[in-house]
Amino acid sequence: MEGYRYNKELVDYYTSRGLWTPETLSDIYELNARGYPDKPAFIDSNKRATWKQFKNMTDRLAIKLIELGLKKKDVIICQVHNCVENVAVKIAIEKAGFIFCFAAMNLREVELDHFLKATNASAVVTSRSYHGFDHFKQFDDLRTSGKYPNFKYIFTVGDDVPDGAISIEEIFSEPIEDKYPDNYLDDKKISAYHISHIASSTGSTGIPKLIQCCANNLRMHGWAYMRRWGISYTDSALITGVLWTGPVMPAILSLPQVGGTSVMLDTFSVDAALKMIEREKLTYVTGLPAHLIRMAQSSDLEKYDISSLRFVSFAGAPFPAGVAEEVEKKLGCPILCFYGVMDTHHVFTVDPDAGFEARVYTVGKVPPWDEIKIVDDDGNPVAKGEIGTLYWRGPTGTGGYWGDREKTEECWQELGLEGWFNTNDRAKLTEDNDVMLLGRKDDVIIRGGYTIYPLETENKLSPHPKINDIKVVAMPDPELGEKACAFVILKEGESLTFEEMISYLTKSKMAKFKFPERLEIVEEFPTVRDKVNKRALGGIIARKLVDEGKIEQEIVDIWLKKGKII
């Protein structure tokens, strides 16, 4: 399938500027296998592979897929935990001329039914089991249901190979390439201009959207971090998030382009992360604020030598300003924020040399190859410093939504080079031309006609010495429509009263209508694919208000129907 947006004008424009090229991701990996054959390419909790070993793995799987008779551009769904095999599957699928479709490990039958129907997938690669759940059985039940006539093959990762599955490990160990000429795969791969990768949204608003990507927009995504952060051959990174999702892109899409080393954990733990940084002398970490905070606040931190780190980076949620300085001091390196939307793959990020305020409170400057506009509700550009909705376009842009041209046109306004993607994020441009985000447009709280931007309130409260993290969400109110509620995770051993919170905010001199009117102390926030789910927090407080007799169930039902809460 061609990307809905990728018309001739768009392709020619980015190609003429040298931003898009015929080079695929698998071409880059081939160059590394020749140039750095013995250098570590990927390392996980149990395995490591050099660039030469990785080439053998991907060649063998690519040939096996072709031998099975799959058709050019067939879709193969990959639901595999973080491991070397996961990346090998991705590259092998591109080499063989098929399309890789990412599925998060927490997706189940309802979501996977949508994936199988929408893509007409012919095969699935999955972890045999993960955290006690039998992924093979789930897919085998779907395969034998008769609802997906094109779904024939299930490949499993791991030593335990059930009946009806094809072992990825056995394929990797068999030198099947010896039966074919050295150039056998050269003409099999998908063009860098055609869809070869299907990403997916988090699904926080329903069934995940399937997103069209080509090698060019993925390569540019990684290149953006290389340019801004100076990523080179000597760099190596720890991936703490889920492979093929936004928070890990500064490693998995950047390091292969310079022959660097990507290191991943199948499940995040502080000790495992610190141990891996020390053992492999890693130069940066990419993931989520919660991971970095837990590492910095670990009582075991001093047991490990992490002096090799030159920075740590994060996305997926704003960094709690109150602990940012503590994290930088304890980890001994700067925090770098980056920002994008999975639906577009665009990249904004801060410069390593930027000041603390810019690095923590903004997402940096717009790259020279990108364009943005910030507009009011009528579509008119706002002045610098004024708040509006952020629109974007650039060479990292995706092809649109798989199988949904109408949704693509809705979000991009227009297909091709002239389209602008509506990020649905509220933002403003600072005097230094940094982009500052104020939160999702849907997260904005309207209290009796007054607008509250949750991130503004969060930033005022997060420096409180007792607060580890905070999220502000809307809660229903029968008179004003909405009010602000603060969900707070406290530092260990601390307590906080509503009165203390209000007293602290009063000193900030922020307008009082922006103050939270309820405080909820929690141990953790609900998440979707490692991102805090504010709609779930809104659902928690709305149901509490019903139980307390403060609002009617009818109000909650309306909010549920509108999708404001879950």
Coordinates of C-alpha atoms in Angstrom, one line a residue:
M1 CA 0.0 0.0 0.0
E2 CA 1.2 3.5 -0.8
G3 CA 0.9 6.2 1.9
Y4 CA -2.1 8.3 1.4
R5 CA -0.1 11.5 1.8
Y6 CA 3.0 10.4 -0.2
N7 CA 2.1 11.9 -3.6
K8 CA 4.7 12.7 -6.3
E9 CA 5.0 16.3 -5.3
L10 CA 5.8 15.5 -1.6
V11 CA 8.3 12.7 -2.5
D12 CA 10.1 14.9 -5.1
Y13 CA 10.2 17.9 -2.7
Y14 CA 11.9 16.0 0.1
T15 CA 14.1 14.0 -2.3
S16 CA 15.3 17.2 -4.0
R17 CA 16.3 18.7 -0.5
G18 CA 18.4 15.5 0.2
L19 CA 16.1 14.6 3.1
W20 CA 14.6 11.5 1.5
T21 CA 16.8 8.9 -0.3
P22 CA 16.5 5.4 -1.8
E23 CA 18.3 4.0 1.3
T24 CA 16.2 1.6 3.4
L25 CA 16.7 0.7 7.1
S26 CA 18.0 -2.7 6.0
D27 CA 20.5 -1.0 3.7
I28 CA 21.9 0.8 6.8
Y29 CA 22.2 -2.4 8.7
E30 CA 24.0 -4.0 5.8
L31 CA 26.6 -1.2 5.7
N32 CA 27.2 -1.7 9.5
A33 CA 27.7 -5.5 9.0
R34 CA 30.4 -4.7 6.5
G35 CA 31.9 -1.8 8.3
Y36 CA 31.7 -2.9 11.9
P37 CA 31.1 -6.7 11.8
D38 CA 32.4 -7.4 15.3
K39 CA 30.9 -4.3 17.1
P40 CA 27.9 -5.0 19.3
A41 CA 24.6 -3.9 17.6
F42 CA 21.9 -5.0 20.0
I43 CA 22.0 -6.2 23.6
D44 CA 19.1 -7.4 25.7
S45 CA 18.7 -8.9 29.2
N46 CA 19.8 -12.4 27.9
K47 CA 21.5 -12.0 24.5
R48 CA 23.9 -9.8 22.5
A49 CA 24.5 -9.7 18.7
T50 CA 27.2 -8.0 16.7
W51 CA 26.3 -6.3 13.4
K52 CA 27.6 -9.4 11.5
Q53 CA 25.6 -11.8 13.6
F54 CA 22.5 -9.6 13.2
K55 CA 22.9 -9.7 9.4
N56 CA 22.9 -13.5 9.5
M57 CA 19.8 -13.5 11.7
T58 CA 17.8 -11.1 9.5
D59 CA 19.0 -12.8 6.2
R60 CA 17.8 -16.2 7.4
L61 CA 14.4 -15.1 8.6
A62 CA 13.9 -13.0 5.4
I63 CA 14.7 -16.0 3.2
K64 CA 12.4 -18.3 5.3
L65 CA 9.5 -15.9 4.9
I66 CA 10.0 -15.9 1.2
E67 CA 10.2 -19.7 1.1
L68 CA 6.9 -20.0 2.8
G69 CA 5.3 -18.3 -0.1
L70 CA 4.1 -15.1 1.4
K71 CA 3.2 -12.4 -1.2
K72 CA 5.0 -9.2 -1.7
K73 CA 3.8 -6.5 0.8
D74 CA 1.9 -9.0 2.9
V75 CA 1.5 -7.7 6.5
I76 CA 3.2 -9.6 9.4
I77 CA 2.1 -8.6 12.9
C78 CA 4.8 -8.5 15.6
Q79 CA 3.8 -8.7 19.2
V80 CA 7.1 -9.4 20.9
H81 CA 8.7 -8.1 24.1
N82 CA 11.9 -6.0 24.1
C83 CA 14.6 -8.3 22.9
V84 CA 17.2 -8.7 20.1
E85 CA 14.8 -10.9 18.2
N86 CA 12.2 -8.1 18.0
V87 CA 14.5 -5.8 16.1
A88 CA 15.7 -8.7 13.9
V89 CA 12.1 -9.5 12.9
K90 CA 11.5 -5.9 11.9
I91 CA 14.5 -5.7 9.6
A92 CA 14.0 -9.2 8.2
I93 CA 10.4 -8.3 7.2
E94 CA 11.6 -5.2 5.3
K95 CA 14.4 -7.2 3.6
A96 CA 11.9 -9.9 2.4
G97 CA 9.5 -7.3 0.9
F98 CA 6.8 -7.6 3.5
I99 CA 5.2 -5.0 5.9
F100 CA 5.9 -5.0 9.6
C101 CA 3.0 -4.2 12.0
F102 CA 3.8 -3.4 15.6
A103 CA 1.4 -4.6 18.3
A104 CA 2.0 -3.7 21.9
M105 CA 2.3 -6.6 24.4
N106 CA -0.8 -5.5 26.4
L107 CA -3.2 -5.8 23.4
R108 CA -5.6 -8.6 23.6
E109 CA -8.3 -10.3 21.4
V110 CA -10.5 -7.2 20.7
E111 CA -7.6 -5.1 19.5
L112 CA -5.8 -7.9 17.6
D113 CA -9.0 -8.8 15.8
H114 CA -9.0 -5.2 14.5
F115 CA -5.3 -5.5 13.5
L116 CA -5.9 -8.8 11.6
K117 CA -9.0 -7.6 9.8
A118 CA -7.6 -4.2 8.9
T119 CA -4.3 -5.4 7.6
N120 CA -5.3 -8.9 6.3
A121 CA -2.1 -10.1 7.9
S122 CA -0.7 -13.4 6.7
A123 CA 1.5 -14.2 9.7
V124 CA 2.2 -13.2 13.3
V125 CA 5.5 -13.2 15.3
T126 CA 4.9 -13.3 19.0
S127 CA 6.5 -14.1 22.3
R128 CA 5.6 -17.6 23.4
S129 CA 4.4 -16.2 26.7
Y130 CA 5.1 -13.0 28.7
H131 CA 4.3 -12.2 32.3
G132 CA 2.3 -15.3 32.6
F133 CA 0.1 -14.7 29.6
D134 CA 0.0 -17.3 26.7
H135 CA 0.4 -15.1 23.6
F136 CA 0.7 -18.1 21.3
K137 CA -2.6 -19.6 22.4
Q138 CA -4.3 -16.2 21.9
F139 CA -3.2 -16.0 18.3
D140 CA -3.8 -19.7 17.7
D141 CA -7.4 -19.3 18.8
L142 CA -7.7 -16.4 16.4
R143 CA -6.1 -18.3 13.6
T144 CA -8.4 -21.3 14.0
S145 CA -11.6 -19.2 14.3
G146 CA -12.0 -19.0 10.6
K147 CA -12.4 -15.2 10.6
Y148 CA -9.1 -14.4 9.0
P149 CA -8.6 -16.5 5.8
N150 CA -5.2 -15.0 5.0
F151 CA -3.7 -15.7 8.5
K152 CA -1.6 -18.9 8.2
Y153 CA 1.6 -18.7 10.2
I154 CA 2.6 -18.1 13.8
F155 CA 6.2 -17.7 14.7
T156 CA 7.3 -17.7 18.3
V157 CA 10.3 -16.2 20.1
G158 CA 11.8 -18.4 22.9
D159 CA 12.9 -21.9 23.4
D160 CA 9.5 -23.3 24.2
V161 CA 7.9 -24.0 20.8
P162 CA 4.3 -25.3 20.9
D163 CA 2.7 -27.4 18.2
G164 CA 1.6 -25.3 15.4
A165 CA 4.3 -22.7 15.8
I166 CA 7.5 -22.0 13.8
S167 CA 10.5 -21.3 15.9
I168 CA 12.4 -18.0 15.3
E169 CA 15.4 -19.3 17.2
E170 CA 15.7 -22.4 14.9
I171 CA 15.5 -20.2 11.8
F172 CA 18.3 -17.9 13.2
S173 CA 20.5 -20.9 13.8
E174 CA 20.2 -22.5 10.4
P175 CA 22.5 -21.2 7.6
I176 CA 19.8 -21.2 5.0
E177 CA 21.5 -18.4 3.1
D178 CA 24.2 -20.9 1.9
K179 CA 21.6 -22.2 -0.6
Y180 CA 21.3 -18.8 -2.3
P181 CA 23.5 -16.4 -4.1
D182 CA 24.9 -13.5 -2.0
N183 CA 22.7 -11.0 -3.7
Y184 CA 19.5 -13.0 -3.4
L185 CA 17.7 -10.5 -1.2
D186 CA 18.9 -7.4 -3.0
D187 CA 15.8 -7.0 -5.1
K188 CA 13.3 -8.2 -2.6
K189 CA 13.1 -5.4 -0.1
I190 CA 10.4 -2.7 0.0
S191 CA 11.3 0.7 -1.5
A192 CA 12.2 3.4 1.0
Y193 CA 9.3 5.4 -0.4
H194 CA 6.7 2.8 0.1
I195 CA 4.9 1.7 3.3
S196 CA 7.0 -0.9 5.1
H197 CA 6.1 -0.3 8.8
I198 CA 2.7 0.0 10.5
A199 CA 2.9 1.8 13.9
S200 CA 0.0 2.1 16.3
S201 CA -1.3 4.7 18.6
T202 CA -1.6 3.9 22.3
G203 CA -5.3 3.2 22.1
S204 CA -6.1 5.5 25.0
T205 CA -9.2 6.7 23.2
G206 CA -10.4 3.3 21.9
I207 CA -9.0 0.8 19.4
P208 CA -5.4 1.8 18.4
K209 CA -5.1 3.6 15.1
L210 CA -2.8 2.0 12.6
I211 CA -0.2 4.4 11.1
Q212 CA 1.6 4.2 7.8
C213 CA 5.3 4.6 7.8
C214 CA 8.1 4.3 5.2
A215 CA 11.8 3.9 5.6
N216 CA 12.4 7.5 4.8
N217 CA 10.2 9.0 7.4
L218 CA 11.6 6.6 10.0
R219 CA 15.2 7.3 9.0
M220 CA 14.6 11.1 9.2
H221 CA 13.0 10.6 12.7
G222 CA 16.3 9.1 13.9
W223 CA 18.4 11.5 12.0
A224 CA 16.8 14.4 13.8
Y225 CA 18.1 13.2 17.2
M226 CA 21.6 12.5 15.6
R227 CA 21.8 16.1 14.5
R228 CA 20.6 17.8 17.6
W229 CA 22.3 15.6 20.2
G230 CA 25.5 14.7 18.3
I231 CA 24.9 11.0 18.4
S232 CA 27.8 9.1 16.9
Y233 CA 29.5 5.7 16.4
T234 CA 30.8 5.8 20.0
D235 CA 27.4 6.2 21.5
S236 CA 25.3 3.4 23.1
A237 CA 21.9 3.8 24.8
L238 CA 19.7 2.1 27.3
I239 CA 16.1 1.7 26.0
T240 CA 13.7 1.6 29.0
G241 CA 10.4 1.9 27.1
V242 CA 8.6 -0.3 24.6
L243 CA 10.3 -0.9 21.3
W244 CA 8.9 1.0 18.3
T245 CA 7.1 3.5 20.5
G246 CA 7.9 7.2 20.8
P247 CA 10.1 7.3 23.9
V248 CA 12.6 4.8 22.5
M249 CA 13.0 6.3 19.0
P250 CA 16.2 8.3 19.9
A251 CA 18.0 5.0 20.2
I252 CA 16.3 2.4 18.0
L253 CA 16.1 4.8 14.9
S254 CA 19.3 6.8 15.5
L255 CA 22.1 4.5 16.7
P256 CA 21.9 2.1 13.7
Q257 CA 22.5 5.0 11.4
V258 CA 25.9 5.6 13.0
G259 CA 26.8 2.0 13.9
G260 CA 26.1 2.6 17.6
T261 CA 24.8 0.0 20.2
S262 CA 21.2 -0.3 21.4
V263 CA 20.6 -2.0 24.8
M264 CA 17.2 -2.9 26.0
L265 CA 15.4 -4.3 29.0
D266 CA 12.5 -6.7 28.6
T267 CA 11.0 -5.3 31.8
F268 CA 12.2 -2.1 33.5
S269 CA 13.7 -2.3 37.0
V270 CA 16.0 0.2 38.6
D271 CA 18.7 -2.3 39.5
A272 CA 18.7 -3.9 36.0
A273 CA 18.9 -0.4 34.4
L274 CA 21.8 0.8 36.6
K275 CA 23.6 -2.5 36.2
M276 CA 23.3 -2.4 32.4
I277 CA 24.6 1.3 32.3
E278 CA 27.6 0.3 34.4
R279 CA 28.4 -2.9 32.6
E280 CA 28.1 -1.6 29.0
K281 CA 29.3 1.9 29.8
L282 CA 26.3 3.4 28.1
T283 CA 26.3 7.1 27.1
Y284 CA 22.6 7.9 27.3
V285 CA 19.2 6.6 28.4
T286 CA 16.0 7.1 26.6
G287 CA 12.6 6.5 28.1
L288 CA 10.0 8.0 30.5
P289 CA 10.3 10.5 33.3
A290 CA 9.1 7.8 35.8
H291 CA 12.1 5.6 34.9
L292 CA 14.6 8.4 35.4
I293 CA 13.1 9.5 38.7
R294 CA 13.2 6.0 40.1
M295 CA 16.8 5.5 39.1
A296 CA 17.8 8.9 40.6
Q297 CA 16.0 8.2 43.8
S298 CA 17.2 4.6 44.3
S299 CA 19.0 4.0 47.6
D300 CA 21.4 1.7 45.6
L301 CA 22.4 4.4 43.1
E302 CA 25.8 5.0 44.6
K303 CA 26.7 1.3 44.2
Y304 CA 26.9 1.8 40.4
D305 CA 29.3 3.7 38.2
I306 CA 27.1 5.5 35.7
S307 CA 29.7 8.2 34.9
S308 CA 29.7 7.2 31.2
L309 CA 26.3 8.9 30.8
R310 CA 26.4 12.2 28.9
F311 CA 22.6 12.8 29.0
V312 CA 19.3 11.2 29.7
S313 CA 16.2 11.8 27.6
F314 CA 12.5 11.5 28.0
A315 CA 9.1 11.8 26.3
G316 CA 5.6 10.5 26.9
A317 CA 4.8 12.9 29.8
P318 CA 6.0 16.3 31.2
F319 CA 8.9 16.0 33.6
P320 CA 7.9 16.9 37.1
A321 CA 9.8 20.2 37.5
G322 CA 10.2 19.8 41.3
V323 CA 12.4 16.7 40.9
A324 CA 14.2 17.6 37.7
E325 CA 17.2 19.3 39.4
E326 CA 17.4 16.4 41.8
V327 CA 17.5 13.9 38.9
E328 CA 20.2 15.8 37.0
K329 CA 22.3 16.2 40.1
K330 CA 22.1 12.5 41.1
L331 CA 22.5 11.1 37.6
G332 CA 25.3 13.5 36.9
C333 CA 24.1 14.6 33.4
P334 CA 21.5 16.9 31.8
I335 CA 17.9 15.9 31.1
L336 CA 16.8 16.3 27.5
C337 CA 13.1 16.5 26.6
F338 CA 11.9 15.4 23.2
Y339 CA 8.4 15.6 21.7
G340 CA 6.4 14.0 18.9
V341 CA 3.1 12.5 18.1
M342 CA 3.1 8.8 17.1
D343 CA 0.6 9.7 14.3
T344 CA 3.2 11.9 12.6
H345 CA 6.6 10.9 13.9
H346 CA 7.7 14.5 14.1
V347 CA 10.5 15.4 16.4
F348 CA 11.2 18.5 18.5
T349 CA 14.0 18.3 21.1
V350 CA 16.1 20.5 23.2
D351 CA 19.8 21.2 22.7
P352 CA 22.2 19.6 25.2
D353 CA 23.6 23.0 25.8
A354 CA 20.3 24.7 26.5
G355 CA 19.6 26.2 29.9
F356 CA 17.7 24.2 32.6
E357 CA 14.4 26.1 32.1
A358 CA 14.4 25.4 28.4
R359 CA 15.4 21.7 28.8
V360 CA 12.7 21.0 31.4
Y361 CA 9.8 23.4 30.5
T362 CA 10.0 23.4 26.7
V363 CA 10.4 20.9 23.9
G364 CA 13.1 23.0 22.2
K365 CA 13.2 24.7 18.8
V366 CA 11.6 23.6 15.6
P367 CA 14.1 21.8 13.4
P368 CA 15.0 23.7 10.2
W369 CA 13.5 21.1 8.0
D370 CA 10.1 21.3 9.8
E371 CA 7.3 23.9 9.8
I372 CA 4.8 24.7 12.5
K373 CA 1.9 27.1 13.0
I374 CA 0.1 27.9 16.3
V375 CA -3.4 29.0 15.7
D376 CA -6.5 30.1 17.6
D377 CA -9.9 28.3 17.4
D378 CA -10.7 30.2 14.2
G379 CA -7.5 29.0 12.5
N380 CA -5.7 32.4 12.7
P381 CA -2.0 32.5 13.7
V382 CA -1.4 33.7 17.3
A383 CA 1.3 36.1 18.4
K384 CA 4.5 34.9 20.0
G385 CA 3.7 34.1 23.7
E386 CA 0.0 33.5 23.0
I387 CA -1.5 30.1 23.4
G388 CA -3.1 28.2 20.5
T389 CA -3.3 24.8 18.9
L390 CA -0.1 23.4 17.3
Y391 CA 0.0 22.3 13.7
W392 CA 3.0 20.7 12.0
R393 CA 4.4 19.3 8.8
G394 CA 7.8 17.9 7.7
P395 CA 9.8 15.0 6.3
T396 CA 9.4 12.7 9.3
G397 CA 5.6 12.7 8.5
T398 CA 3.8 9.5 8.2
G399 CA 1.7 8.4 5.2
G400 CA -1.6 8.6 7.1
Y401 CA -3.8 6.0 8.8
W402 CA -3.8 2.4 7.4
G403 CA -7.1 1.7 5.6
D404 CA -8.6 5.0 6.6
R405 CA -8.1 7.7 4.0
E406 CA -11.0 9.8 5.5
K407 CA -9.3 9.9 8.9
T408 CA -6.0 10.9 7.2
E409 CA -7.7 13.8 5.4
E410 CA -9.4 14.9 8.6
C411 CA -6.2 15.1 10.6
W412 CA -4.0 16.5 7.9
Q413 CA -6.6 18.9 6.4
E414 CA -5.1 18.1 2.9
L415 CA -3.1 15.2 1.5
G416 CA 0.4 15.7 0.1
L417 CA 2.9 18.5 0.7
E418 CA 0.4 21.2 1.6
G419 CA -1.3 19.3 4.5
W420 CA -0.9 20.4 8.1
F421 CA -1.3 17.9 11.0
N422 CA -3.4 19.0 13.9
T423 CA -1.5 17.7 17.0
N424 CA -4.4 18.6 19.3
D425 CA -1.7 20.0 21.7
R426 CA -2.0 23.5 23.1
A427 CA 1.3 25.4 22.8
K428 CA 3.0 28.7 22.6
L429 CA 6.3 30.1 21.3
T430 CA 8.7 31.6 23.9
E431 CA 10.8 34.7 23.4
D432 CA 13.7 32.4 22.6
N433 CA 11.6 30.6 20.0
D434 CA 11.3 27.4 22.0
V435 CA 8.0 25.6 21.8
M436 CA 6.3 25.3 25.2
L437 CA 3.4 22.7 25.5
L438 CA 0.5 23.4 27.7
G439 CA -1.2 20.0 27.4
R440 CA -3.6 18.2 25.2
K441 CA -6.5 20.3 23.9
D442 CA -8.9 17.7 25.3
D443 CA -7.2 18.0 28.8
V444 CA -8.0 21.7 29.1
I445 CA -10.4 22.4 32.0
I446 CA -13.2 24.9 31.5
R447 CA -14.2 26.1 35.0
G448 CA -17.3 28.3 34.6
G449 CA -16.0 29.8 31.4
Y450 CA -12.4 30.2 32.6
T451 CA -9.7 28.1 31.0
I452 CA -7.2 26.1 33.1
Y453 CA -4.2 24.5 31.5
P454 CA -3.3 21.5 33.7
L455 CA 0.4 21.6 32.9
E456 CA 0.6 25.2 34.2
T457 CA -0.8 24.1 37.5
E458 CA 1.3 21.0 37.6
N459 CA 4.4 23.0 37.1
K460 CA 3.5 25.3 39.9
L461 CA 2.9 22.4 42.3
S462 CA 5.6 19.9 41.3
P463 CA 8.4 21.8 43.1
H464 CA 6.7 21.2 46.4
P465 CA 9.3 19.4 48.6
K466 CA 6.8 16.6 49.4
I467 CA 5.6 15.9 45.9
N468 CA 7.2 13.3 43.6
D469 CA 4.8 13.6 40.7
I470 CA 1.5 15.3 40.0
K471 CA -1.3 15.2 37.4
V472 CA -4.2 17.7 37.2
V473 CA -7.4 16.6 35.6
A474 CA -11.0 17.8 35.2
M475 CA -13.7 16.6 37.5
P476 CA -17.4 17.2 36.9
D477 CA -19.2 19.9 38.8
P478 CA -23.0 20.5 38.6
E479 CA -22.7 24.3 38.8
L480 CA -19.4 25.2 37.1
G481 CA -19.2 22.3 34.7
E482 CA -15.6 21.4 35.5
K483 CA -13.1 21.9 38.3
A484 CA -9.5 20.9 38.7
C485 CA -8.5 17.8 40.8
A486 CA -4.9 17.1 41.7
F487 CA -3.6 13.5 41.8
V488 CA -0.4 13.4 43.7
I489 CA 2.3 10.8 44.2
L490 CA 4.3 11.8 47.4
K491 CA 7.9 11.3 48.2
E492 CA 8.6 8.3 50.5
G493 CA 7.5 8.9 54.1
E494 CA 5.7 12.2 53.3
S495 CA 2.1 13.3 53.9
L496 CA 0.3 16.3 52.3
T497 CA -3.0 18.0 53.2
F498 CA -5.3 19.9 50.9
E499 CA -4.7 23.0 53.0
E500 CA -0.9 22.7 52.6
M501 CA -1.3 22.4 48.8
I502 CA -3.4 25.5 48.6
S503 CA -1.0 27.4 50.9
Y504 CA 1.9 26.5 48.6
L505 CA 0.0 27.5 45.5
T506 CA -1.0 30.8 47.0
K507 CA 2.6 31.8 47.3
S508 CA 3.0 31.2 43.6
K509 CA 0.7 34.2 42.9
M510 CA -1.1 32.1 40.2
A511 CA -4.8 33.0 39.7
K512 CA -6.9 31.2 42.2
F513 CA -9.4 29.8 39.7
K514 CA -6.5 27.6 38.4
F515 CA -6.1 26.0 41.9
P516 CA -7.1 22.3 42.2
E517 CA -10.3 22.0 44.3
R518 CA -9.6 18.5 45.4
L519 CA -6.5 16.5 46.3
E520 CA -6.2 12.7 45.7
I521 CA -3.0 10.9 47.1
V522 CA -2.2 7.8 45.1
E523 CA 0.7 5.3 44.9
E524 CA 0.8 5.3 41.1
F525 CA -1.0 6.7 38.0
P526 CA -2.9 4.5 35.5
T527 CA -1.0 4.1 32.2
V528 CA -1.4 3.1 28.6
R529 CA 1.8 1.8 27.1
D530 CA 3.8 3.6 29.8
K531 CA 2.0 6.9 29.3
V532 CA -0.1 8.4 32.1
N533 CA -3.8 8.0 31.2
K534 CA -5.5 11.2 32.4
R535 CA -8.9 10.0 31.1
A536 CA -8.6 7.1 33.6
L537 CA -7.8 9.5 36.4
G538 CA -10.8 11.5 35.4
G539 CA -12.9 8.4 35.6
I540 CA -11.6 7.6 39.1
I541 CA -12.6 11.0 40.5
A542 CA -15.9 11.2 38.7
R543 CA -17.0 7.8 40.2
K544 CA -15.9 8.9 43.7
L545 CA -18.0 12.0 43.4
V546 CA -21.0 9.9 42.5
D547 CA -20.3 7.6 45.5
E548 CA -20.1 10.7 47.8
G549 CA -23.4 12.0 46.4
K550 CA -21.8 15.2 45.0
I551 CA -22.9 14.6 41.4
E552 CA -25.4 12.4 39.6
Q553 CA -24.5 9.3 37.6
E554 CA -26.1 11.0 34.6
I555 CA -23.2 13.5 34.5
V556 CA -20.6 10.6 34.5
D557 CA -22.5 8.9 31.7
I558 CA -22.4 12.0 29.6
W559 CA -18.6 12.4 30.2
L560 CA -18.1 8.7 29.3
K561 CA -20.1 9.1 26.1
K562 CA -18.1 12.2 25.1
G563 CA -14.8 10.2 25.8
K564 CA -13.7 12.7 28.4
I565 CA -13.2 9.9 30.9
I566 CA -13.0 6.1 31.0

